[in-house]
Amino acid sequence: MQAGRATDGTGPARFRERFLQGEPVGQGVRASILDSWLRCRSLGLSPDQSDLPFREDFDLDSRIVRAAVPVLDRLQSRFSGSQINISLADAEGVVLLRRFGDMSQVTNLPAIQRVPGFVFAEQYAGTNGIGLALAERQHIRVYGAEHFAERSQGNACVALPVRDPLSGRIEGVLCFGYPRSFETPALSTVIGKAARAMERRLLGQSSARERALLRAYLATGTEAVAGPHRGVAVDELALELHPRDQAVLMEKAAELISRAQRAAVEVSLPDGRRITLLSRPMETAAGVNGFAVEAVWPSAGQPAAIPHQADNLPGLVAESAAESAVGVAVSRLARLSVAPRPGPVPAATPGQAAVDGSGPALDGTGGATDGPAGPSSSGRGLVLVGEPQVGAYALAARRRLELLSEASARIGTTLEVRRTAEELAETAVPRLADFVTVDLPEAVLRGEESADPLGDLRRTVVHGIRDDLPFTQVDKRIEYGPTAPQLRCLTSRQAVLDPDLTRSAGWLAQDPEHTEQLLAHVHSLIAVPLLARGVVLGIASFYRAQDPAPFDDDDRSLAQELAARAALSIDNARRYTHERTMVLALQRRLLPHGLPDQEAVEVAHRYLPAEFDVGGDWYDVIPLPGARIGLLVGDVVGHGMLSAATMGRLRTVARGFAELDLPPDEVLVHLDNLVGRMDREDSEGEGAGIIGATCLYVIYDPTSQRCVMARAGHPPPALVLPDGSVSYPELPAGPPLGLGGLPFDAVEFDLPQGSQLVLYTDGLIEDRQRDVDVVLEQLRGALAHHPQRTPEETCQAILDTVAPAHPCDDIALLVARTHALDPRRIASWDLRSDPALVGEVRASALRQLADWGLDEAAFAAELILSELVTNAIRHGSGPVRVRLLYDRTLIFEVSDSSNTAPHLRRAASTDEGGRGLFLVAQLSRTWGTRYLPEGKVIWAECGLDGM
């Protein structure tokens, strides 16, 4: 469920009510919301609680407020007339500022939703945007009934923490609230831009040295710029610029400062706009040397004044060792958003206003403007001010830490080898490299260890800032020469850095034509081996193209750390793939490989393993005496090798019990005893206490068109009648196998010819995101009004319309369409217990065989019938019934009311009898005894192949 939301809006409410009633909600609720609900319950909060703490002493001149006011004003203007309300809270959850898109809605809101000062921390307000953003420390969204409090059920919100960019500490939370009907994905993008704008303004307040540099900048005057210009500040454009555009400007400004060079650089944004960045040295009264970078948007036809680019600032020396240490720990590269300065101004009030971002933008005459100008205006604004050496190192270190932190969260989210390799590339681009390729041995992609990693390397991932570079395509074979950096990295098992590919002989010699094409785009390379637990898994290659600076040693260390984390995740995925492949192979090997030849039903089946963990589902079709058929489906609890092996044992034993011709309820009793015994035998083993199973067993008799079935904790079958109606028979559920001591009940009912029985395991209908009753109705709809559909077509229709797209449990499906044995192929006679009637029955049977055209079977039939009928009359009791069935085989059945069964034995040479059953066994293909509620049936089958 996306964001815990159902299409009808009832999903969160339904799960919330279940939670409040103490019922488990499983995976139906997002983990962050469920965790918050659990915390609320542990705190003793009540959903109908309406009072929140109120603080009158909150600071309206705090750092976060000064940084946020201009951004909030701009947001209020952007959402003017809408029902969105904007809140800013501090790190304790106290609301400091509120803005409303439509001021008329303020009068309709309670004070708790319109007056600053109320505390929305989770421990007071329950699950809400501000409280959850502080608890989870990340971007969150709360929708409708995901709120814990009743008062918020009709609303939705999106919230994002605002951090101090230097310390990483959360300074506050920005939250957008709106009615549930005002749902739009764009809000997440807007709130992200706004939060980043606040963070840049916070960064401008973080360093006293940068403040001194800023005051010096404001006091010294700018280079002359022809013509009037309006105030344009980068932060004011933050909501207009794409994050990619902002990153381009900030990265270029940071580069200019770190180079300590007076310069003017024209920056082309991806959308085609051009902005000039001016970099110039400056010095404070205390001797702090630094650089300021300004952004200039010239008016139409009016070029910006460009300062001289030849003045290099000499190397800067820190004022003291202690001060230098502090400077390294805290970045002195301040991202400042200030009003442009038309000329020399005092350093006190205007300078402080510019640093804090709390004053208005100034126009060319020193007056306040009506609002910020767009990029099409002529203007000039400060982008960055800072010390080159310390700022560059601190910024680079923070970026590396952020990238490593991001890698921990982004790499290894799945157990798929290829996807994990893609996550490595996506994490590194563009923060570290412009292009990344990953090459893995084919064996690793299959989940195995590669005996020769270089012999079967395949291009697995190509990812970069563009898609048109001539890299080897995905899935193509890769061969590296002996001097290639990739081969060197495998030999040394260390990352190999080639900062200048134009001078890398080994790389150039790899494939001269191909490398020449690549050199037009890339210029620097880091090749890193993917090693985990001593196993070589492949190679990751990082290329730099857009950034003119080559890779350095710090980049190599970072690339190696990223590759090491990715390699461990790839190895976990490889091991999982290997285990899943083995379990799936075992599972399929233990399932039936074909269907028996029989006329009772037309059968189709499917088996779909779970997307991740293979379970222990099985099915079986078992021919039974008397032209009957047994249909069996079952599901072993759990997943993995143990479940698959247990399934194999249960299926084998279940088939054996069925072939003993026991009724379904008795078969389940024997299976229940077996599972209990297996559980006890495994009590000291690794899988202690997990053995259990469900089962459904159906017997269909085509001669009477009757069906008997019993189940042990298994979902009921679906019955499709010839008229297209669908029902679920009222069949007692019975306990799952392994509980022991509880009875199983069998139900018998008529099943007209052409009916379909649909047997399935719970993976078809039970899903974390779907209600079982709803799925059963979907199944009914998929089966209804299609009585002429073949079982194969029925199976496919069920999988297409009912089965989940990503099954979390195995699905076994068995569809059987019933047939009836032609009454003309059935003959029966009822006899008294009189030996004189044996001859009459024998003669009648021979005439029936002649009518069927089976004269060649007369000799065997005469002997078999004589022996079976004589035994029933002599050793049985009550009336005797004789039945002949002409199916794929010729079946003889003799029943009486006695429960005494004959046994085959070897007669001694002096015995006068005891050879009759021996003759029956020799003349028939198979024979046996089937017990009835009253009496028994002795049967024998003769093949018709030679007749």
PDB file of C-alpha atoms in Angstrom, residues 575-588 590 607 609-617 635-648 686-687 690-692 808-810:
ATOM      1  CA  ARG A 575      24.236 -16.706  -1.294  1.00  0.00           C
ATOM      2  CA  TYR A 576      20.523 -16.136  -1.058  1.00  0.00           C
ATOM      3  CA  THR A 577      20.142 -16.748  -4.802  1.00  0.00           C
ATOM      4  CA  HIS A 578      22.133 -19.971  -4.485  1.00  0.00           C
ATOM      5  CA  GLU A 579      20.068 -21.214  -1.572  1.00  0.00           C
ATOM      6  CA  ARG A 580      16.797 -20.246  -3.230  1.00  0.00           C
ATOM      7  CA  THR A 581      17.830 -22.011  -6.431  1.00  0.00           C
ATOM      8  CA  MET A 582      18.616 -25.209  -4.504  1.00  0.00           C
ATOM      9  CA  VAL A 583      15.373 -25.052  -2.526  1.00  0.00           C
ATOM     10  CA  LEU A 584      13.362 -24.393  -5.663  1.00  0.00           C
ATOM     11  CA  ALA A 585      15.066 -27.281  -7.462  1.00  0.00           C
ATOM     12  CA  LEU A 586      14.316 -29.588  -4.531  1.00  0.00           C
ATOM     13  CA  GLN A 587      10.745 -28.364  -4.349  1.00  0.00           C
ATOM     14  CA  ARG A 588      10.108 -28.951  -8.045  1.00  0.00           C
ATOM     15  CA  LEU A 590       9.526 -33.462  -5.127  1.00  0.00           C
ATOM     16  CA  TYR A 607       3.055 -24.118  -9.018  1.00  0.00           C
ATOM     17  CA  PRO A 609       7.207 -20.149  -5.914  1.00  0.00           C
ATOM     18  CA  ALA A 610       7.210 -17.118  -3.638  1.00  0.00           C
ATOM     19  CA  GLU A 611       9.093 -14.101  -4.923  1.00  0.00           C
ATOM     20  CA  PHE A 612      11.731 -14.437  -2.230  1.00  0.00           C
ATOM     21  CA  ASP A 613      11.315 -17.472   0.060  1.00  0.00           C
ATOM     22  CA  VAL A 614      10.315 -20.819  -1.447  1.00  0.00           C
ATOM     23  CA  GLY A 615       7.864 -22.689   0.763  1.00  0.00           C
ATOM     24  CA  GLY A 616       6.474 -26.205   1.013  1.00  0.00           C
ATOM     25  CA  ASP A 617       3.285 -26.274  -1.075  1.00  0.00           C
ATOM     26  CA  ASP A 635       1.077 -26.485   2.510  1.00  0.00           C
ATOM     27  CA  VAL A 636       3.918 -26.933   4.982  1.00  0.00           C
ATOM     28  CA  VAL A 637       4.459 -24.105   7.459  1.00  0.00           C
ATOM     29  CA  GLY A 638       7.542 -21.988   6.869  1.00  0.00           C
ATOM     30  CA  HIS A 639       9.967 -21.499   3.999  1.00  0.00           C
ATOM     31  CA  GLY A 640      13.334 -22.745   2.887  1.00  0.00           C
ATOM     32  CA  MET A 641      15.060 -26.096   2.671  1.00  0.00           C
ATOM     33  CA  LEU A 642      13.405 -27.550   5.784  1.00  0.00           C
ATOM     34  CA  SER A 643       9.911 -26.840   4.492  1.00  0.00           C
ATOM     35  CA  ALA A 644      10.704 -28.273   1.059  1.00  0.00           C
ATOM     36  CA  ALA A 645      12.134 -31.453   2.583  1.00  0.00           C
ATOM     37  CA  THR A 646       9.172 -31.790   4.944  1.00  0.00           C
ATOM     38  CA  MET A 647       6.830 -31.326   2.002  1.00  0.00           C
ATOM     39  CA  GLY A 648       8.518 -34.207   0.176  1.00  0.00           C
ATOM     40  CA  GLU A 686      17.438 -26.682  14.252  1.00  0.00           C
ATOM     41  CA  GLY A 687      13.823 -26.490  13.154  1.00  0.00           C
ATOM     42  CA  ILE A 690       8.064 -25.153  13.321  1.00  0.00           C
ATOM     43  CA  ILE A 691       6.756 -28.318  11.645  1.00  0.00           C
ATOM     44  CA  GLY A 692       3.115 -28.052  10.744  1.00  0.00           C
ATOM     45  CA  CYS A 808       5.069 -13.580  -0.716  1.00  0.00           C
ATOM     46  CA  ASP A 809       4.060 -17.234  -0.352  1.00  0.00           C
ATOM     47  CA  ASP A 810       4.040 -20.225  -2.684  1.00  0.00           C
TER      48      ASP A 810
END
